[in-house]
Amino acid sequence: MLLQVVCMAEGGIPLYSRPAGPGKQLPFSVISSLNGVHMFGGGQGVELLTTCSSAGKLAWRNFHNTMLQHQPNLLESRAFRVATPFEESPASWKPIHITMMLVTDDNQSSEAYLQRLLSSFFDAMVLLVGLEDLANIKNVERLKRDLRSSFQLLDSLLCPSELVADITGCADCLVFPQNDLLQECLRGFVSAAGNALGCLLVRNRIAAATERWWRLLAGEVVLLARFISTLSACTSRDIPVYLPRTSPNVPYRLLTFLLLPGVEVCLLCGPQPSLLHIENELLERFWRPAFDTLQLGPALSQRGFVLHTPLHPGVLGRVCVRCSRMGLNQHGNLCCLWRVGEPHCVHFTSLLQKHTLHPSSMLPKIQTLTRRT
């Protein structure tokens, strides 16, 4: 499925255009004409969301009515503040005039899936640039240069992936045979590093995470993991990032440390501690006991669990849902297996009950998932 995403500022000024890999792109004249149709509808009080033909499908989305206010420090407070509509607090509102257009040659693509992709593209921009710069565009050319840092992440979202996160909206996870050991190592490591959030990533899949990392919004967890997977391999990194919903205006430090090829531990923290201190004093101290267990990570990353686990051939994956407030079991988790059924629906089976879901965004992806078995 050929995709192309186009981002435009107020007045139709193009900020970037990214195709899904090498291939034919829409010429600028066609993009301007399509954007003119969208702007004409907006001037008449009509918001054009999608249109399709026998040759493809287009989806638009305007990003505006977003709060720009001081965000609480998530490292010190559990009360996360999320961006809210203009109607709730007009005094804190500043308009954002960003329009994004997505083009695909598959006219059977789900509208919900395309709209979610557009939302992910915008969140990727906020992650690396911040909401303030997108709201107050003082220099278009400078913003274009700043947005280049998000191109790798945008290209990753456009290209096909073996992960299920773009369907479910939840992070892909894997289960180690000695997961308790990894969780204990991570807990001690994060505690020694100060008041931080942390997770252990194995090829873009979460093997362990702290409680506060899971308190981030699901889309932010997915985007952070996806962003780290697009970076060039190195032993450690210190990158400023914004959380698109939780903290779109206040940056945090994203620290990553390579434990083994394909295995990284990540921290989200404030100005302290220093990267050098963690790398020299804490890394080997806390992760040396788990070295043998971590070596299993690359082999587990394709299935998400150990190979000798007996499963029905139709099972595609395992879903673990946090249900601590629902009292479903003593651990606060609802673990279930999911498989493709007929007609093209996904069945979630657990020891407690059965759920049958028909998410429209899954339909284009069902066939690509079957090869993971």
CSV table of C-alpha atoms in Angstrom, one decimal, residues 4-7 14-19 25-26 31 151:
chain,number,residue,atom,x,y,z
A,4,GLN,CA,2.4,9.7,1.2
A,5,VAL,CA,1.9,12.2,4.0
A,6,VAL,CA,2.0,16.0,3.5
A,7,CYS,CA,2.1,18.6,6.2
A,14,PRO,CA,4.1,23.1,2.7
A,15,LEU,CA,6.3,22.0,5.6
A,16,TYR,CA,7.3,18.6,4.3
A,17,SER,CA,6.1,15.7,2.1
A,18,ARG,CA,7.2,12.1,3.0
A,19,PRO,CA,6.5,9.1,0.8
A,25,GLN,CA,5.0,11.1,-5.4
A,26,LEU,CA,2.2,13.5,-6.1
A,31,ILE,CA,-1.0,18.7,-3.6
A,151,PHE,CA,11.7,12.3,9.4
